[in-house]
mmCIF file of C-alpha atoms in Angstrom:
data_model
loop_
_atom_site.group_PDB
_atom_site.id
_atom_site.type_symbol
_atom_site.label_atom_id
_atom_site.label_comp_id
_atom_site.label_asym_id
_atom_site.label_seq_id
_atom_site.Cartn_x
_atom_site.Cartn_y
_atom_site.Cartn_z
ATOM 1 C CA MET A 1 -17.690 11.513 22.353
ATOM 2 C CA LEU A 2 -16.267 8.121 23.245
ATOM 3 C CA LEU A 3 -19.725 6.528 22.871
ATOM 4 C CA ARG A 4 -20.087 8.046 19.403
ATOM 5 C CA LEU A 5 -16.618 6.907 18.405
ATOM 6 C CA ALA A 6 -17.353 3.379 19.579
ATOM 7 C CA SER A 7 -20.723 3.293 17.909
ATOM 8 C CA SER A 8 -19.310 4.585 14.593
ATOM 9 C CA ALA A 9 -16.551 1.911 14.781
ATOM 10 C CA ILE A 10 -19.079 -0.858 15.341
ATOM 11 C CA SER A 11 -21.467 0.399 12.644
ATOM 12 C CA GLY A 12 -18.578 0.816 10.218
ATOM 13 C CA GLY A 13 -17.343 -2.710 10.846
ATOM 14 C CA LEU A 14 -20.849 -4.101 10.460
ATOM 15 C CA TYR A 15 -21.505 -2.240 7.230
ATOM 16 C CA GLY A 16 -18.101 -3.255 5.843
ATOM 17 C CA ALA A 17 -18.913 -6.965 6.430
ATOM 18 C CA LEU A 18 -22.286 -7.012 4.860
ATOM 19 C CA THR A 19 -21.272 -7.550 1.242
ATOM 20 C CA SER A 20 -18.723 -10.283 2.043
ATOM 21 C CA ILE A 21 -21.242 -12.174 4.279
ATOM 22 C CA LEU A 22 -24.038 -11.936 1.741
ATOM 23 C CA ALA A 23 -21.717 -13.151 -1.029
ATOM 24 C CA LEU A 24 -20.492 -16.087 1.076
ATOM 25 C CA LEU A 25 -24.076 -17.124 1.919
ATOM 26 C CA LEU A 26 -25.718 -16.689 -1.450
ATOM 27 C CA LEU A 27 -23.200 -17.268 -4.212
ATOM 28 C CA SER A 28 -22.107 -20.653 -5.452
ATOM 29 C CA PRO A 29 -18.337 -21.351 -5.275
ATOM 30 C CA GLY A 30 -17.981 -20.563 -9.020
ATOM 31 C CA ASP A 31 -19.844 -17.203 -8.788
ATOM 32 C CA TYR A 32 -18.056 -16.449 -5.515
ATOM 33 C CA GLY A 33 -14.716 -16.976 -7.265
ATOM 34 C CA LEU A 34 -15.765 -14.591 -10.059
ATOM 35 C CA PHE A 35 -16.991 -12.012 -7.591
ATOM 36 C CA SER A 36 -13.806 -12.265 -5.588
ATOM 37 C CA ILE A 37 -11.653 -11.285 -8.516
ATOM 38 C CA VAL A 38 -13.232 -7.805 -8.670
ATOM 39 C CA TYR A 39 -13.569 -7.567 -4.896
ATOM 40 C CA LEU A 40 -9.799 -8.063 -4.648
ATOM 41 C CA ILE A 41 -9.402 -5.090 -7.005
ATOM 42 C CA PHE A 42 -11.550 -3.069 -4.604
ATOM 43 C CA ALA A 43 -9.451 -4.310 -1.620
ATOM 44 C CA PHE A 44 -6.297 -3.154 -3.501
ATOM 45 C CA GLY A 45 -7.931 0.261 -4.084
ATOM 46 C CA ILE A 46 -8.655 0.562 -0.360
ATOM 47 C CA SER A 47 -4.969 -0.200 0.361
ATOM 48 C CA LEU A 48 -3.857 2.426 -2.203
ATOM 49 C CA GLN A 49 -6.340 4.918 -0.712
ATOM 50 C CA TYR A 50 -4.836 4.591 2.742
ATOM 51 C CA SER A 51 -1.340 4.945 1.540
ATOM 52 C CA ILE A 52 -1.707 7.662 -1.105
ATOM 53 C CA LEU A 53 -4.532 9.627 0.401
ATOM 54 C CA ASN A 54 -5.932 8.966 3.904
ATOM 55 C CA GLU A 55 -2.898 8.401 5.970
ATOM 56 C CA ALA A 56 -0.661 10.590 3.794
ATOM 57 C CA TRP A 57 -3.086 13.406 4.460
ATOM 58 C CA ALA A 58 -3.155 12.690 8.196
ATOM 59 C CA ARG A 59 0.638 12.615 8.464
ATOM 60 C CA ALA A 60 0.981 15.924 6.575
ATOM 61 C CA LEU A 61 -1.924 17.675 8.268
ATOM 62 C CA GLY A 62 -1.038 21.301 9.082
ATOM 63 C CA ARG A 63 2.125 21.300 7.011
ATOM 64 C CA ASN A 64 0.566 22.513 3.738
ATOM 65 C CA LEU A 65 -2.714 24.422 4.372
ATOM 66 C CA ARG A 66 -3.488 24.368 0.678
ATOM 67 C CA PHE A 67 -3.897 20.548 0.710
ATOM 68 C CA ASP A 68 -5.563 20.321 4.144
ATOM 69 C CA SER A 69 -9.066 21.184 2.915
ATOM 70 C CA TRP A 70 -11.823 18.903 1.737
ATOM 71 C CA ASP A 71 -11.484 20.383 -1.745
ATOM 72 C CA ALA A 72 -7.972 18.963 -2.202
ATOM 73 C CA PHE A 73 -8.791 15.689 -0.408
ATOM 74 C CA SER A 74 -11.944 15.233 -2.453
ATOM 75 C CA THR A 75 -10.228 16.009 -5.772
ATOM 76 C CA MET A 76 -7.638 13.243 -5.180
ATOM 77 C CA LEU A 77 -10.285 10.956 -3.808
ATOM 78 C CA MET A 78 -12.455 11.168 -6.912
ATOM 79 C CA ALA A 79 -9.486 10.568 -9.192
ATOM 80 C CA LEU A 80 -8.307 7.513 -7.296
ATOM 81 C CA SER A 81 -11.833 6.099 -6.955
ATOM 82 C CA ALA A 82 -12.475 6.525 -10.677
ATOM 83 C CA LEU A 83 -9.164 4.896 -11.616
ATOM 84 C CA VAL A 84 -9.794 1.780 -9.488
ATOM 85 C CA ALA A 85 -13.422 1.599 -10.721
ATOM 86 C CA LEU A 86 -12.150 1.698 -14.307
ATOM 87 C CA ALA A 87 -9.856 -1.251 -13.504
ATOM 88 C CA ALA A 88 -12.839 -3.087 -11.980
ATOM 89 C CA PHE A 89 -14.941 -2.363 -15.097
ATOM 90 C CA LEU A 90 -12.294 -3.587 -17.522
ATOM 91 C CA THR A 91 -11.675 -6.774 -15.453
ATOM 92 C CA GLY A 92 -15.406 -7.394 -15.384
ATOM 93 C CA MET A 93 -15.582 -7.027 -19.144
ATOM 94 C CA ALA A 94 -12.596 -9.291 -19.630
ATOM 95 C CA VAL A 95 -13.599 -12.184 -17.344
ATOM 96 C CA PRO A 96 -16.194 -14.508 -18.820
ATOM 97 C CA GLY A 97 -19.309 -14.541 -16.681
ATOM 98 C CA LEU A 98 -18.732 -11.130 -15.168
ATOM 99 C CA ASP A 99 -19.370 -8.909 -18.251
ATOM 100 C CA PRO A 100 -23.112 -8.403 -17.585
ATOM 101 C CA TYR A 101 -22.273 -7.020 -14.140
ATOM 102 C CA SER A 102 -19.232 -4.916 -15.110
ATOM 103 C CA TRP A 103 -20.975 -1.539 -15.043
ATOM 104 C CA CYS A 104 -22.617 -2.206 -11.657
ATOM 105 C CA LEU A 105 -19.387 -3.498 -10.231
ATOM 106 C CA ALA A 106 -17.705 -0.258 -11.333
ATOM 107 C CA LEU A 107 -20.402 1.750 -9.588
ATOM 108 C CA ALA A 108 -20.073 -0.330 -6.447
ATOM 109 C CA VAL A 109 -16.327 0.165 -6.413
ATOM 110 C CA VAL A 110 -16.345 3.936 -7.137
ATOM 111 C CA PHE A 111 -18.955 4.661 -4.434
ATOM 112 C CA SER A 112 -17.330 2.289 -1.915
ATOM 113 C CA LEU A 113 -13.892 3.926 -2.341
ATOM 114 C CA TYR A 114 -15.440 7.399 -2.174
ATOM 115 C CA ARG A 115 -17.291 6.403 0.964
ATOM 116 C CA GLY A 116 -14.117 5.087 2.519
ATOM 117 C CA GLY A 117 -12.201 8.287 1.946
ATOM 118 C CA ALA A 118 -15.081 10.588 2.911
ATOM 119 C CA ARG A 119 -15.640 8.581 6.037
ATOM 120 C CA TYR A 120 -11.959 8.842 7.028
ATOM 121 C CA PHE A 121 -11.989 12.541 6.525
ATOM 122 C CA SER A 122 -15.243 13.005 8.458
ATOM 123 C CA ILE A 123 -14.005 11.041 11.431
ATOM 124 C CA ALA A 124 -10.753 13.116 11.484
ATOM 125 C CA GLN A 125 -12.908 16.247 11.529
ATOM 126 C CA GLY A 126 -14.944 14.930 14.453
ATOM 127 C CA GLU A 127 -18.175 14.507 12.473
ATOM 128 C CA LEU A 128 -19.108 11.296 14.211
ATOM 129 C CA ARG A 129 -22.859 11.861 14.094
ATOM 130 C CA ARG A 130 -22.768 12.105 10.292
ATOM 131 C CA VAL A 131 -20.558 9.037 10.007
ATOM 132 C CA LEU A 132 -22.939 7.010 12.209
ATOM 133 C CA VAL A 133 -25.997 8.237 10.223
ATOM 134 C CA SER A 134 -24.234 7.225 6.994
ATOM 135 C CA ASP A 135 -23.383 3.721 8.316
ATOM 136 C CA VAL A 136 -26.893 3.069 9.562
ATOM 137 C CA GLY A 137 -28.375 4.459 6.384
ATOM 138 C CA GLY A 138 -26.081 2.238 4.296
ATOM 139 C CA ILE A 139 -27.091 -0.850 6.375
ATOM 140 C CA ALA A 140 -30.770 -0.035 5.937
ATOM 141 C CA VAL A 141 -30.429 0.469 2.150
ATOM 142 C CA PHE A 142 -28.460 -2.796 1.935
ATOM 143 C CA ALA A 143 -31.227 -4.719 3.582
ATOM 144 C CA VAL A 144 -34.006 -3.064 1.521
ATOM 145 C CA SER A 145 -32.022 -3.684 -1.648
ATOM 146 C CA VAL A 146 -31.597 -7.404 -0.922
ATOM 147 C CA ILE A 147 -35.374 -7.683 -0.364
ATOM 148 C CA VAL A 148 -36.330 -5.679 -3.468
ATOM 149 C CA LEU A 149 -33.908 -7.379 -5.788
ATOM 150 C CA SER A 150 -34.973 -10.797 -4.453
ATOM 151 C CA LEU A 151 -38.660 -10.031 -5.014
ATOM 152 C CA ALA A 152 -37.743 -8.940 -8.524
ATOM 153 C CA HIS A 153 -36.372 -12.542 -9.103
ATOM 154 C CA LEU A 154 -32.951 -11.324 -10.163
ATOM 155 C CA SER A 155 -29.981 -13.668 -9.929
ATOM 156 C CA VAL A 156 -28.096 -13.919 -6.647
ATOM 157 C CA MET A 157 -25.109 -12.207 -8.325
ATOM 158 C CA TRP A 158 -27.286 -9.194 -9.137
ATOM 159 C CA ILE A 159 -28.610 -9.216 -5.548
ATOM 160 C CA VAL A 160 -25.088 -9.113 -4.098
ATOM 161 C CA ILE A 161 -23.660 -6.512 -6.484
ATOM 162 C CA GLY A 162 -26.734 -4.384 -6.657
ATOM 163 C CA SER A 163 -27.084 -4.187 -2.806
ATOM 164 C CA TRP A 164 -23.411 -3.357 -2.516
ATOM 165 C CA ALA A 165 -23.620 -0.545 -5.068
ATOM 166 C CA ALA A 166 -26.863 0.921 -3.684
ATOM 167 C CA SER A 167 -25.756 0.999 -0.051
ATOM 168 C CA ALA A 168 -22.411 2.466 -0.977
ATOM 169 C CA ALA A 169 -24.055 5.226 -3.022
ATOM 170 C CA MET A 170 -26.338 6.082 -0.059
ATOM 171 C CA CYS A 171 -23.370 6.204 2.347
ATOM 172 C CA SER A 172 -21.472 8.536 0.002
ATOM 173 C CA LEU A 173 -24.501 10.914 -0.387
ATOM 174 C CA ILE A 174 -24.914 11.218 3.356
ATOM 175 C CA LEU A 175 -21.261 11.704 4.162
ATOM 176 C CA ARG A 176 -19.961 14.551 1.910
ATOM 177 C CA ARG A 177 -20.580 16.009 -1.469
ATOM 178 C CA PRO A 178 -17.625 15.635 -3.875
ATOM 179 C CA CYS A 179 -15.790 18.829 -4.584
ATOM 180 C CA TYR A 180 -13.304 19.231 -7.491
ATOM 181 C CA ARG A 181 -10.866 22.149 -7.678
ATOM 182 C CA ARG A 182 -8.413 22.878 -10.519
ATOM 183 C CA GLY A 183 -4.792 22.879 -9.553
ATOM 184 C CA LEU A 184 -5.297 20.273 -6.784
ATOM 185 C CA GLY A 185 -5.341 17.149 -8.954
ATOM 186 C CA PRO A 186 -3.456 13.864 -8.528
ATOM 187 C CA LEU A 187 -0.084 15.185 -9.826
ATOM 188 C CA SER A 188 -0.167 18.095 -7.401
ATOM 189 C CA TRP A 189 -1.231 15.821 -4.568
ATOM 190 C CA ILE A 190 1.578 13.401 -5.188
ATOM 191 C CA ARG A 191 4.186 16.124 -5.476
ATOM 192 C CA SER A 192 2.998 17.637 -2.211
ATOM 193 C CA HIS A 193 2.732 14.377 -0.266
ATOM 194 C CA HIS A 194 5.493 12.171 -1.737
ATOM 195 C CA ASN A 195 7.482 12.116 1.502
ATOM 196 C CA GLU A 196 4.498 10.653 3.365
ATOM 197 C CA ILE A 197 3.277 8.456 0.473
ATOM 198 C CA ARG A 198 6.622 6.676 -0.173
ATOM 199 C CA PRO A 199 6.972 4.680 3.103
ATOM 200 C CA LEU A 200 3.259 4.008 3.445
ATOM 201 C CA LEU A 201 3.008 2.747 -0.144
ATOM 202 C CA VAL A 202 6.031 0.436 0.220
ATOM 203 C CA ASP A 203 4.589 -1.180 3.349
ATOM 204 C CA SER A 204 1.143 -1.517 1.733
ATOM 205 C CA LEU A 205 2.543 -2.988 -1.505
ATOM 206 C CA LEU A 206 4.563 -5.501 0.489
ATOM 207 C CA MET A 207 1.468 -6.531 2.379
ATOM 208 C CA ASP A 208 -0.676 -6.620 -0.727
ATOM 209 C CA ALA A 209 1.804 -8.871 -2.543
ATOM 210 C CA GLY A 210 0.777 -11.663 -0.317
ATOM 211 C CA ALA A 211 -2.846 -10.708 0.616
ATOM 212 C CA ILE A 212 -3.931 -9.803 -2.895
ATOM 213 C CA GLY A 213 -1.157 -10.809 -5.313
ATOM 214 C CA THR A 214 -1.145 -14.540 -4.310
ATOM 215 C CA PRO A 215 -4.939 -14.987 -4.812
ATOM 216 C CA PHE A 216 -4.779 -13.348 -8.182
ATOM 217 C CA LEU A 217 -1.898 -15.699 -9.121
ATOM 218 C CA LEU A 218 -3.768 -18.780 -7.918
ATOM 219 C CA ALA A 219 -7.015 -17.803 -9.577
ATOM 220 C CA GLY A 220 -5.507 -18.505 -12.991
ATOM 221 C CA PHE A 221 -4.632 -22.072 -12.006
ATOM 222 C CA MET A 222 -7.608 -22.963 -9.866
ATOM 223 C CA GLY A 223 -10.569 -21.992 -11.918
ATOM 224 C CA SER A 224 -13.546 -19.941 -10.558
ATOM 225 C CA THR A 225 -15.075 -22.721 -8.411
ATOM 226 C CA ARG A 226 -11.969 -23.791 -6.500
ATOM 227 C CA PHE A 227 -10.797 -20.221 -6.246
ATOM 228 C CA GLY A 228 -14.127 -19.249 -4.710
ATOM 229 C CA ILE A 229 -13.715 -21.903 -1.998
ATOM 230 C CA TYR A 230 -10.161 -20.854 -1.386
ATOM 231 C CA ARG A 231 -11.141 -17.173 -0.964
ATOM 232 C CA ALA A 232 -14.046 -18.074 1.245
ATOM 233 C CA VAL A 233 -11.580 -19.244 3.917
ATOM 234 C CA SER A 234 -10.387 -15.652 4.491
ATOM 235 C CA ASN A 235 -13.970 -14.490 5.017
ATOM 236 C CA VAL A 236 -14.545 -17.079 7.744
ATOM 237 C CA ALA A 237 -12.398 -14.753 9.873
ATOM 238 C CA LEU A 238 -14.813 -11.855 9.439
ATOM 239 C CA PRO A 239 -15.884 -12.146 13.149
ATOM 240 C CA VAL A 240 -12.249 -11.456 14.040
ATOM 241 C CA ARG A 241 -12.303 -8.128 12.157
ATOM 242 C CA LEU A 242 -15.679 -7.247 13.659
ATOM 243 C CA LEU A 243 -14.237 -7.919 17.141
ATOM 244 C CA VAL A 244 -10.830 -6.276 16.763
ATOM 245 C CA ASP A 245 -11.614 -3.210 14.616
ATOM 246 C CA PRO A 246 -13.726 -1.328 17.162
ATOM 247 C CA ILE A 247 -11.041 -1.752 19.831
ATOM 248 C CA ARG A 248 -8.075 -1.063 17.558
ATOM 249 C CA PRO A 249 -7.401 2.464 18.968
ATOM 250 C CA ALA A 250 -7.396 1.047 22.525
ATOM 251 C CA LEU A 251 -5.124 -1.874 21.527
ATOM 252 C CA GLY A 252 -2.637 0.574 19.865
ATOM 253 C CA ARG A 253 -2.297 2.469 23.173
ATOM 254 C CA THR A 254 -1.876 -0.680 25.266
ATOM 255 C CA SER A 255 1.603 -1.409 26.567
ATOM 256 C CA PRO A 256 3.038 -4.770 25.473
ATOM 257 C CA ALA A 257 3.852 -5.644 29.149
ATOM 258 C CA ARG A 258 0.153 -5.335 30.085
ATOM 259 C CA LEU A 259 -0.862 -7.544 27.166
ATOM 260 C CA PHE A 260 1.464 -10.287 28.390
ATOM 261 C CA SER A 261 0.139 -10.216 31.929
ATOM 262 C CA ARG A 262 -1.479 -13.407 33.187
ATOM 263 C CA SER A 263 -5.046 -12.077 32.965
ATOM 264 C CA SER A 264 -4.696 -10.472 29.530
ATOM 265 C CA GLY A 265 -2.841 -13.524 28.109
ATOM 266 C CA PHE A 266 -5.547 -15.828 29.459
ATOM 267 C CA ALA A 267 -8.280 -13.620 27.959
ATOM 268 C CA ILE A 268 -6.687 -13.541 24.524
ATOM 269 C CA ALA A 269 -6.019 -17.315 24.561
ATOM 270 C CA LEU A 270 -9.653 -17.954 25.615
ATOM 271 C CA VAL A 271 -11.114 -15.692 22.856
ATOM 272 C CA THR A 272 -8.879 -17.321 20.301
ATOM 273 C CA LEU A 273 -9.960 -20.787 21.341
ATOM 274 C CA VAL A 274 -13.632 -19.858 21.456
ATOM 275 C CA MET A 275 -13.557 -18.290 17.990
ATOM 276 C CA ALA A 276 -11.616 -21.123 16.399
ATOM 277 C CA ALA A 277 -13.811 -23.742 18.069
ATOM 278 C CA GLY A 278 -16.892 -21.742 17.028
ATOM 279 C CA CYS A 279 -15.789 -21.802 13.457
ATOM 280 C CA TYR A 280 -15.043 -25.543 13.528
ATOM 281 C CA PHE A 281 -18.356 -26.561 15.103
ATOM 282 C CA ALA A 282 -20.297 -24.192 12.889
ATOM 283 C CA LEU A 283 -18.818 -25.856 9.831
ATOM 284 C CA THR A 284 -19.022 -29.410 11.077
ATOM 285 C CA LEU A 285 -22.232 -29.385 13.102
ATOM 286 C CA VAL A 286 -24.479 -26.443 12.150
ATOM 287 C CA VAL A 287 -23.998 -25.914 8.395
ATOM 288 C CA PRO A 288 -24.450 -29.631 7.473
ATOM 289 C CA ARG A 289 -27.730 -29.707 9.528
ATOM 290 C CA ILE A 290 -29.351 -26.632 7.961
ATOM 291 C CA GLY A 291 -30.940 -28.785 5.316
ATOM 292 C CA PHE A 292 -30.009 -26.752 2.217
ATOM 293 C CA HIS A 293 -26.916 -25.580 0.512
ATOM 294 C CA VAL A 294 -25.641 -22.313 2.051
ATOM 295 C CA GLY A 295 -23.810 -20.718 -0.897
ATOM 296 C CA THR A 296 -20.091 -21.153 -0.732
ATOM 297 C CA LEU A 297 -20.154 -21.634 3.034
ATOM 298 C CA SER A 298 -21.294 -25.288 2.610
ATOM 299 C CA SER A 299 -18.294 -25.922 0.399
ATOM 300 C CA LEU A 300 -16.050 -25.146 3.354
ATOM 301 C CA VAL A 301 -17.275 -28.012 5.471
ATOM 302 C CA PRO A 302 -14.511 -30.451 4.396
ATOM 303 C CA PHE A 303 -11.987 -27.764 5.287
ATOM 304 C CA ALA A 304 -13.295 -26.975 8.757
ATOM 305 C CA LEU A 305 -9.991 -27.645 10.551
ATOM 306 C CA PRO A 306 -7.779 -25.463 8.392
ATOM 307 C CA ALA A 307 -10.422 -22.767 8.330
ATOM 308 C CA SER A 308 -10.454 -22.844 12.151
ATOM 309 C CA LEU A 309 -6.690 -22.653 12.318
ATOM 310 C CA PHE A 310 -6.876 -19.628 9.998
ATOM 311 C CA VAL A 311 -9.294 -17.907 12.401
ATOM 312 C CA ALA A 312 -6.952 -18.525 15.334
ATOM 313 C CA GLY A 313 -3.891 -17.266 13.398
ATOM 314 C CA SER A 314 -5.800 -14.271 12.111
ATOM 315 C CA LEU A 315 -6.877 -13.154 15.567
ATOM 316 C CA LEU A 316 -3.399 -13.515 17.089
ATOM 317 C CA GLY A 317 -1.727 -11.866 14.139
ATOM 318 C CA THR A 318 -4.102 -8.983 14.029
ATOM 319 C CA VAL A 319 -3.989 -8.239 17.779
ATOM 320 C CA TYR A 320 -0.244 -8.576 18.235
ATOM 321 C CA TYR A 321 0.559 -6.738 14.887
ATOM 322 C CA ILE A 322 -1.436 -3.731 16.180
ATOM 323 C CA ILE A 323 0.663 -3.825 19.340
ATOM 324 C CA CYS A 324 3.858 -4.101 17.333
ATOM 325 C CA ARG A 325 2.889 -1.103 15.076
ATOM 326 C CA THR A 326 3.040 1.177 18.100
ATOM 327 C CA ASN A 327 5.636 -0.438 20.208
ATOM 328 C CA ALA A 328 8.059 -2.687 18.341
ATOM 329 C CA SER A 329 11.281 -1.454 16.792
ATOM 330 C CA HIS A 330 11.306 -0.520 13.111
ATOM 331 C CA ARG A 331 13.586 -3.486 12.393
ATOM 332 C CA HIS A 332 11.188 -5.953 13.991
ATOM 333 C CA ILE A 333 8.192 -4.520 12.091
ATOM 334 C CA VAL A 334 10.062 -4.797 8.795
ATOM 335 C CA ILE A 335 11.163 -8.366 9.581
ATOM 336 C CA GLY A 336 7.694 -9.329 10.629
ATOM 337 C CA ARG A 337 6.109 -7.809 7.502
ATOM 338 C CA ILE A 338 8.611 -9.479 5.160
ATOM 339 C CA THR A 339 8.209 -12.825 6.987
ATOM 340 C CA GLN A 340 4.409 -12.610 6.772
ATOM 341 C CA THR A 341 4.498 -11.691 3.071
ATOM 342 C CA VAL A 342 6.872 -14.563 2.167
ATOM 343 C CA LEU A 343 4.766 -17.034 4.136
ATOM 344 C CA VAL A 344 1.449 -15.937 2.575
ATOM 345 C CA ILE A 345 2.886 -16.116 -0.896
ATOM 346 C CA ALA A 346 5.013 -19.323 -0.680
ATOM 347 C CA MET A 347 2.889 -21.672 1.527
ATOM 348 C CA PRO A 348 -0.435 -21.549 -0.414
ATOM 349 C CA ILE A 349 1.432 -21.855 -3.747
ATOM 350 C CA LEU A 350 3.527 -24.750 -2.359
ATOM 351 C CA GLY A 351 0.379 -26.306 -0.967
ATOM 352 C CA PHE A 352 -1.441 -26.030 -4.279
ATOM 353 C CA ALA A 353 1.504 -27.570 -6.101
ATOM 354 C CA LEU A 354 1.529 -30.550 -3.698
ATOM 355 C CA SER A 355 -2.183 -31.154 -3.148
ATOM 356 C CA GLU A 356 -4.251 -28.617 -5.247
ATOM 357 C CA LEU A 357 -7.167 -26.875 -3.460
ATOM 358 C CA GLY A 358 -6.751 -28.687 -0.128
ATOM 359 C CA GLY A 359 -3.070 -27.972 -0.046
ATOM 360 C CA ALA A 360 -3.553 -24.342 -0.895
ATOM 361 C CA ILE A 361 -6.084 -23.983 1.951
ATOM 362 C CA TRP A 362 -3.799 -25.731 4.445
ATOM 363 C CA GLY A 363 -0.859 -23.589 3.276
ATOM 364 C CA PHE A 364 -2.948 -20.486 3.712
ATOM 365 C CA ALA A 365 -4.077 -21.537 7.197
ATOM 366 C CA LEU A 366 -0.607 -22.505 8.364
ATOM 367 C CA SER A 367 0.924 -19.262 7.019
ATOM 368 C CA SER A 368 -1.636 -17.410 9.182
ATOM 369 C CA VAL A 369 -0.746 -19.347 12.308
ATOM 370 C CA ILE A 370 3.050 -18.930 11.816
ATOM 371 C CA SER A 371 2.698 -15.243 11.028
ATOM 372 C CA GLY A 372 0.565 -14.772 14.128
ATOM 373 C CA ALA A 373 3.311 -16.454 16.139
ATOM 374 C CA VAL A 374 5.953 -14.109 14.686
ATOM 375 C CA TRP A 375 3.938 -11.062 15.722
ATOM 376 C CA VAL A 376 3.383 -12.542 19.221
ATOM 377 C CA TRP A 377 7.150 -13.015 19.527
ATOM 378 C CA PHE A 378 8.031 -9.489 18.448
ATOM 379 C CA ALA A 379 5.336 -8.114 20.793
ATOM 380 C CA TYR A 380 6.821 -10.133 23.578
ATOM 381 C CA LEU A 381 10.341 -8.715 22.882
ATOM 382 C CA SER A 382 8.764 -5.262 23.068
ATOM 383 C CA SER A 383 7.258 -6.134 26.435
ATOM 384 C CA GLN A 384 10.711 -7.015 27.803
ATOM 385 C CA ARG A 385 12.033 -3.535 26.934
ATOM 386 C CA SER A 386 9.137 -1.616 28.481
#
């Protein structure tokens, strides 16, 4: 059981990173900026899905048998997925350069959101083998799609979006068939789960204001090329998510005191240093020597130092935030979340006002480091109480 859970966590993390990695490696900064606009809508949809559906369902499980079933879950999941996909389609139609891809982007978003909800439900039901098969099938279809679309001499944007849509559709088909039932629609779901949805949605919207709202705000001032480079910085930290996500359940159960022991502290510091240094040397030594332009990744070479700082801050912030979620006081969690949101909004905007793209990237990186330090401090206070 533990092996299957670990395998599904790793396969899910790997599948979730494929589209972002391919886009970073293939797309030019301008195309990457355009793609990121719709990908941010998808990210916002995932956030809404966790607050309105996944975690609200988990918190209310057993309280209302009528809404515990897959029928009720699926009905709400389809409605939410379709709504966000519509937003992605309309955005694609409205943004110059994205309109030819708008229908495929909508398909990618609707299938990806459906896959996310169905995967959450399946894991909660203990269907780990099905989840693992779905992830592996999605990875295989993604790889095949990249090859087929490349051989068809389609543009790199079509390769990225088409592979995303095809793999998400395959994952969805393997996981669960959608099921719609009258009387269990969105309004009924919200009425039944409003007590669970309200606090989750407030926390998510507060987080999204910085993580998603700020990039949208900056996109209008930067233009697609500079915005693509700015957004690429966040994807440099993909190895952090791949490392932390599989061990998140174990981290959540770890006592703060143990995390601040000499051996654990040394291990976390070492991993942080290695990942930040790996990012820096990859951007300063490896990428420039490849001999050809590596999509948007090559455009990050001048920003190797702030990108590396962002990786360090992201790792510390993610690890210690997970610890705080299960151990810190509610007051500390709220203060930490508000602090992080203010920093992520204010510092990139201030940096852009002072020094345009370079200032925005430095502001983003420093906000990550300071936010990480805040979560480390609150985790340390929790360790003193335990």
